Tab-separated table of C-alpha atoms in Angstrom:
chain	number	residue	atom	x	y	z
A	128	MET	CA	174.806	99.298	62.440
A	129	PRO	CA	176.914	96.990	60.245
A	130	ARG	CA	175.455	95.656	57.082
A	131	HIS	CA	173.930	92.230	57.512
A	132	ALA	CA	173.794	91.160	53.858
A	133	ALA	CA	174.110	92.411	50.308
A	134	VAL	CA	172.617	91.078	47.100
A	135	ARG	CA	173.992	92.169	43.723
A	136	VAL	CA	172.181	91.701	40.420
A	137	SER	CA	173.658	92.697	37.076
A	138	GLY	CA	171.675	94.691	34.556
A	139	HIS	CA	171.866	94.632	30.776
A	140	PHE	CA	172.814	97.082	28.034
A	141	GLY	CA	169.915	97.147	25.624
A	142	GLU	CA	169.187	94.210	23.377
A	143	PHE	CA	170.823	92.439	20.471
A	144	LEU	CA	167.381	91.776	19.018
A	145	GLN	CA	163.870	92.910	19.902
A	146	GLY	CA	160.598	92.813	18.019
A	147	ARG	CA	157.277	91.104	17.453
A	148	LEU	CA	156.990	87.435	16.534
A	149	GLY	CA	154.447	88.085	13.832
A	150	PRO	CA	151.679	90.721	13.723
A	151	SER	CA	149.801	89.227	16.679
A	152	GLY	CA	152.751	87.521	18.374
A	153	PRO	CA	154.516	88.493	21.586
A	154	VAL	CA	157.349	91.000	21.954
A	155	ALA	CA	160.554	88.956	22.141
A	156	LEU	CA	164.186	89.872	22.704
A	157	VAL	CA	167.761	88.724	23.154
A	158	SER	CA	169.272	90.688	26.020
A	159	VAL	CA	172.829	92.089	26.276
A	160	PRO	CA	174.101	91.186	29.777
A	161	CYS	CA	176.306	93.824	31.368
A	162	ALA	CA	178.055	92.819	34.596
A	163	PRO	CA	179.462	96.292	35.456
A	164	LEU	CA	175.912	97.669	35.728
A	165	GLN	CA	174.392	96.474	38.990
A	166	ALA	CA	171.579	96.911	41.429
A	167	VAL	CA	172.749	96.369	45.001
A	168	LEU	CA	170.447	95.561	47.899
A	169	SER	CA	172.079	96.097	51.287
A	170	VAL	CA	170.341	94.791	54.398
A	171	GLN	CA	170.731	95.901	57.994
A	172	PRO	CA	169.274	94.059	60.983
A	173	SER	CA	166.171	95.815	62.242
A	174	ARG	CA	162.966	94.940	64.047
A	175	VAL	CA	161.160	97.260	61.663
A	176	PHE	CA	161.001	96.137	58.069
A	177	GLY	CA	161.413	98.858	55.470
A	178	LEU	CA	162.873	99.718	52.085
A	179	HIS	CA	164.853	102.823	51.172
A	180	ASP	CA	164.666	103.304	47.394
A	181	PRO	CA	166.064	106.797	46.728
A	182	MET	CA	166.059	106.407	42.932
A	183	ARG	CA	162.473	105.091	42.930
A	184	LEU	CA	163.456	101.983	41.036
A	185	LEU	CA	160.417	100.014	42.195
A	186	PRO	CA	156.696	100.772	42.037
A	187	ARG	CA	155.338	102.324	45.221
A	188	ASP	CA	153.338	99.217	46.090
A	189	ALA	CA	156.120	96.742	45.208
A	190	LEU	CA	156.764	95.570	48.784
A	191	ARG	CA	153.083	95.058	49.512
A	192	ARG	CA	152.626	93.048	46.335
A	193	LEU	CA	155.807	91.064	46.998
A	194	GLY	CA	154.496	90.177	50.431
A	195	GLN	CA	151.258	88.930	48.908
A	196	LEU	CA	153.076	86.851	46.298
A	197	LEU	CA	155.788	85.427	48.557
A	198	ARG	CA	153.991	84.867	51.863
A	199	PRO	CA	152.271	81.633	50.743
A	200	LEU	CA	155.640	80.151	49.805
A	201	ARG	CA	157.524	78.015	52.289
A	202	GLY	CA	160.851	78.591	53.995
A	203	GLY	CA	163.401	81.390	53.748
A	204	PRO	CA	163.215	84.726	55.556
A	205	LEU	CA	159.424	84.814	55.133
A	206	ARG	CA	158.911	81.862	57.468
A	207	GLY	CA	156.258	82.873	59.972
A	208	GLY	CA	155.078	85.761	57.806
A	209	ARG	CA	157.811	88.153	58.940
A	210	LEU	CA	159.782	90.461	56.665
A	211	PRO	CA	163.130	91.020	58.450
A	212	GLY	CA	165.592	93.851	58.087
A	213	ARG	CA	165.860	97.362	56.749
A	214	LEU	CA	166.629	97.259	53.031
A	215	ARG	CA	168.370	99.847	50.871
A	216	LEU	CA	168.582	99.819	47.080
A	217	ALA	CA	171.391	101.460	45.144
A	218	THR	CA	172.437	101.240	41.500
A	219	ASN	CA	174.794	102.714	38.937
A	220	MET	CA	172.014	102.464	36.322
A	221	LEU	CA	169.647	105.239	35.330
A	222	PRO	CA	165.933	104.437	35.093
A	223	GLY	CA	164.712	104.696	31.520
A	224	ALA	CA	168.112	103.926	29.978
A	225	GLY	CA	167.115	100.453	28.837
A	226	THR	CA	169.528	98.723	31.206
A	227	GLY	CA	167.065	96.868	33.427
A	228	ALA	CA	167.390	98.998	36.555
A	229	SER	CA	163.929	98.231	37.926
A	230	THR	CA	164.019	94.520	37.096
A	231	ALA	CA	167.498	94.110	38.594
A	232	ALA	CA	166.356	95.878	41.774
A	233	LEU	CA	163.285	93.673	42.026
A	234	VAL	CA	165.305	90.496	41.440
A	235	ALA	CA	167.664	91.561	44.250
A	236	VAL	CA	164.796	92.025	46.708
A	237	ILE	CA	163.210	88.692	45.758
A	238	ARG	CA	166.528	86.867	46.033
A	239	TYR	CA	166.941	88.164	49.579
A	240	LEU	CA	163.409	87.402	50.686
A	241	ALA	CA	163.089	84.056	48.894
A	242	PRO	CA	166.587	82.789	47.994
A	243	TRP	CA	165.349	79.278	47.217
A	244	LEU	CA	163.294	80.332	44.207
A	245	ALA	CA	164.421	79.170	40.763
A	246	PRO	CA	165.236	81.883	38.190
A	247	GLN	CA	162.009	81.276	36.252
A	248	GLU	CA	159.991	81.666	39.453
A	249	VAL	CA	161.815	84.907	40.253
A	250	MET	CA	161.069	86.244	36.783
A	251	ARG	CA	157.413	85.224	37.027
A	252	ILE	CA	157.045	87.316	40.187
A	253	CYS	CA	158.857	90.243	38.557
A	254	TRP	CA	156.457	90.026	35.619
A	255	GLN	CA	153.442	89.976	37.934
A	256	ILE	CA	154.630	93.264	39.457
A	257	GLU	CA	156.169	95.046	36.459
A	258	GLY	CA	154.292	93.648	33.479
A	259	ALA	CA	157.489	93.604	31.398
A	260	THR	CA	160.848	92.140	32.391
A	261	ASP	CA	164.387	91.340	31.307
A	262	PRO	CA	165.782	87.837	32.046
A	263	LEU	CA	168.187	89.077	34.708
A	264	ALA	CA	167.666	86.244	37.205
A	265	PHE	CA	169.346	83.786	34.834
A	266	VAL	CA	173.087	83.110	34.805
A	267	GLU	CA	173.170	83.454	31.001
A	268	PRO	CA	170.442	85.859	29.863
A	269	THR	CA	171.374	85.455	26.175
A	270	ALA	CA	170.656	81.709	26.264
A	271	GLN	CA	166.985	82.167	25.411
A	272	LEU	CA	164.607	84.181	23.323
A	273	TRP	CA	162.749	86.078	26.040
A	274	ALA	CA	159.118	87.183	25.873
A	275	SER	CA	159.375	90.330	27.978
A	276	ARG	CA	155.621	91.017	28.213
A	277	LEU	CA	154.926	87.405	29.193
A	278	GLY	CA	157.819	87.036	31.637
A	279	GLN	CA	159.046	83.762	30.173
A	280	GLY	CA	161.521	82.205	27.811
A	281	LEU	CA	160.253	81.037	24.435
A	282	VAL	CA	163.086	78.972	22.935
A	283	PRO	CA	166.678	78.224	24.011
A	284	LEU	CA	169.465	79.907	22.066
A	285	PRO	CA	173.227	79.323	21.816
A	286	ALA	CA	175.302	81.961	23.561
A	287	PRO	CA	176.874	84.504	21.168
A	288	PRO	CA	180.669	84.500	20.692
A	289	PRO	CA	183.013	86.718	22.735
A	290	MET	CA	182.882	90.421	21.921
A	291	ARG	CA	183.638	93.880	23.233
A	292	ILE	CA	181.001	96.583	23.552
A	293	ILE	CA	181.706	100.287	23.977
A	294	GLY	CA	178.683	102.481	24.460
A	295	GLY	CA	176.837	105.138	26.369
A	296	LEU	CA	173.497	106.859	26.764
A	297	TRP	CA	172.143	108.983	23.933
A	298	GLY	CA	168.884	110.883	24.177
A	299	GLY	CA	166.418	111.081	27.024
A	300	PRO	CA	165.098	108.312	29.265
A	301	GLU	CA	162.203	106.149	28.133
A	302	ARG	CA	160.494	103.875	30.618
A	303	THR	CA	159.097	100.570	29.373
A	304	ASP	CA	155.330	100.450	28.935
A	305	PRO	CA	154.129	96.816	29.173
A	306	ALA	CA	151.293	97.625	26.756
A	307	ASP	CA	153.703	98.989	24.123
A	308	SER	CA	154.150	96.492	21.282
A	309	ARG	CA	155.110	98.921	18.503
A	310	PHE	CA	158.161	97.028	17.290
A	311	ALA	CA	159.302	95.565	13.978
A	312	ASP	CA	158.748	91.923	13.059
A	313	LEU	CA	161.515	89.666	14.360
A	314	CYS	CA	160.574	86.339	12.773
A	315	ASP	CA	163.244	86.409	10.077
A	316	LEU	CA	166.081	87.391	12.430
A	317	VAL	CA	165.661	84.700	15.105
A	318	PRO	CA	166.724	81.676	12.990
A	319	GLN	CA	169.604	83.696	11.530
A	320	TRP	CA	170.719	84.629	15.062
A	321	HIS	CA	170.532	80.991	16.176
A	322	GLY	CA	172.737	79.883	13.295
A	323	ALA	CA	175.261	82.686	13.741
A	324	ALA	CA	175.557	82.090	17.496
A	325	GLN	CA	175.962	78.353	16.944
A	326	ARG	CA	178.785	79.007	14.437
A	327	GLY	CA	180.409	81.672	16.628
A	328	ASP	CA	180.045	84.133	13.732
A	329	LEU	CA	180.525	87.520	15.409
A	330	PRO	CA	180.320	89.641	12.214
A	331	GLU	CA	176.914	88.099	11.472
A	332	ILE	CA	175.801	88.585	15.073
A	333	ALA	CA	176.758	92.267	14.798
A	334	ARG	CA	174.961	92.595	11.450
A	335	LEU	CA	171.748	91.175	12.908
A	336	ALA	CA	171.959	93.417	15.977
A	337	SER	CA	172.485	96.438	13.714
A	338	LEU	CA	169.503	95.435	11.574
A	339	SER	CA	167.258	95.061	14.614
A	340	ALA	CA	168.374	98.477	15.885
A	341	ALA	CA	167.773	100.068	12.476
A	342	ARG	CA	164.288	98.590	12.211
A	343	THR	CA	163.399	99.941	15.625
A	344	ALA	CA	164.748	103.393	14.738
A	345	ALA	CA	162.607	103.405	11.583
A	346	ILE	CA	159.452	102.721	13.602
A	347	ARG	CA	160.141	104.411	16.922
A	348	GLY	CA	162.957	106.862	16.223
A	349	PRO	CA	164.875	108.900	17.076
A	350	THR	CA	165.825	109.674	13.487
A	351	ALA	CA	168.922	111.694	14.450
A	352	ASP	CA	170.607	108.804	16.312
A	353	PRO	CA	174.298	108.922	15.241
A	354	THR	CA	175.257	105.424	16.484
A	355	ALA	CA	175.147	103.708	13.073
A	356	GLU	CA	177.326	106.394	11.499
A	357	ILE	CA	179.859	106.272	14.321
A	358	ALA	CA	180.056	102.480	14.023
A	359	SER	CA	180.780	102.837	10.314
A	360	GLN	CA	183.379	105.577	10.786
A	361	LEU	CA	185.293	103.478	13.311
A	362	SER	CA	185.041	100.233	11.287
A	363	CYS	CA	183.143	98.505	14.079
A	364	LEU	CA	181.453	95.190	13.378
A	365	GLY	CA	178.080	96.753	14.113
A	366	TYR	CA	176.035	98.410	16.809
A	367	LEU	CA	173.152	97.776	19.180
A	368	ARG	CA	170.632	99.757	21.156
A	369	ALA	CA	168.062	99.660	23.890
A	370	HIS	CA	164.901	99.232	21.857
A	371	THR	CA	163.191	101.172	24.644
A	372	GLY	CA	165.631	103.528	26.366
A	373	SER	CA	168.802	105.495	25.679
A	374	ALA	CA	171.562	102.841	25.802
A	375	ARG	CA	173.584	102.583	22.570
A	376	GLY	CA	176.619	100.391	21.938
A	377	LEU	CA	179.329	99.692	19.353
A	378	ILE	CA	180.199	96.031	18.744
A	379	LEU	CA	183.906	95.238	18.363
A	380	GLU	CA	186.093	92.158	18.359
A	381	ARG	CA	186.984	91.181	21.903
A	382	THR	CA	190.634	91.700	20.973
A	383	ALA	CA	190.062	95.118	19.366
A	384	PRO	CA	193.295	97.187	19.415
A	385	PRO	CA	193.662	99.921	22.043
A	386	ALA	CA	193.687	102.659	19.387
A	387	GLN	CA	190.268	101.626	18.070
A	388	ARG	CA	188.880	101.344	21.576
A	389	GLN	CA	190.162	104.802	22.538
A	390	ALA	CA	188.781	106.273	19.322
A	391	ALA	CA	185.382	104.830	20.170
A	392	HIS	CA	185.419	106.436	23.617
A	393	ASP	CA	186.511	109.777	22.170
A	394	LYS	CA	183.946	109.702	19.367
A	395	LEU	CA	181.043	108.847	21.656
A	396	ARG	CA	181.953	111.546	24.164
A	397	ALA	CA	182.323	114.122	21.378
A	398	ALA	CA	178.890	113.181	20.038
A	399	GLY	CA	177.290	113.814	23.436
A	400	TYR	CA	176.856	110.271	24.735
A	401	GLY	CA	176.656	110.126	28.517
A	402	ARG	CA	178.140	107.539	30.875
A	403	VAL	CA	180.438	106.052	28.232
A	404	MET	CA	181.521	102.554	29.266
A	405	GLU	CA	183.233	99.450	27.938
A	406	PHE	CA	182.684	95.801	28.752
A	407	THR	CA	183.207	92.355	27.286
A	408	LEU	CA	181.049	89.268	26.845
A	409	GLY	CA	182.240	85.718	26.478
A	410	ALA	CA	185.654	84.194	27.157
A	411	MET	CA	187.138	87.281	28.791
A	412	SER	CA	185.741	88.096	32.209
A	413	PRO	CA	182.598	90.247	31.918
A	414	GLN	CA	184.025	92.419	34.681
A	415	ASP	CA	186.829	93.497	32.347
A	416	GLY	CA	185.471	96.910	31.527
A	417	ARG	CA	186.017	100.599	32.011
A	418	ARG	CA	183.556	103.303	32.912
A	419	GLU	CA	183.753	107.060	32.485
């Protein structure tokens, strides 16, 4: 049977910043959007509604809970209380990598079932099901300081300047626990990030991302993470990480020379990083990337 529809949602590649807003404040973050990483929902016409989720991206009761949350809403494919089609989820992300695989999958399902919902409404439903989310329903995820455990934006932020990121997965998977708030204080970094993004100051952006990653490593580990050393050896502007998960990335100028880019790929592979990839943010198309 031919496919009836497909919904694609991009993931992210860790965070530029993540931490607590004060000792009793919420966990907040600035996400790193990554267009080459995607969750894809394909839909085939069927009288029997069902979901094939071979990678177990979603909680077992996700469809039941989605039905409860969406059925009272008007219009769209839920009109009349029916859930049409046989759905299949696929992704090139690994759960536990810190790339938003589960949130992207959930956003894709919601967008198919209720395409009229605004991004904030989509994220609210994701939060009700997952308890912790990444702002993947928004066109520009970096345009806000996101409270992941509240499922909402806190303050708007300027978009960071164009850059190139080369990274991979280091260490084992680590799934997000919504009750986990063991992160460093972020209060001092947020105003600095706002100013640097407003000025288009990429070296400062990279410094702040590196500082956030280092603070997380000091509290949560792993202590043997070689990303900071590799960034220094290759004269990168800085580095970033998934503050929960295995994604690690080197931050370079968008126009970094081919020799530096190739050296980064070689160094990461030699150090045991898996799924080494390259992508850009900003003026160059975010699809301009390579994957190994």
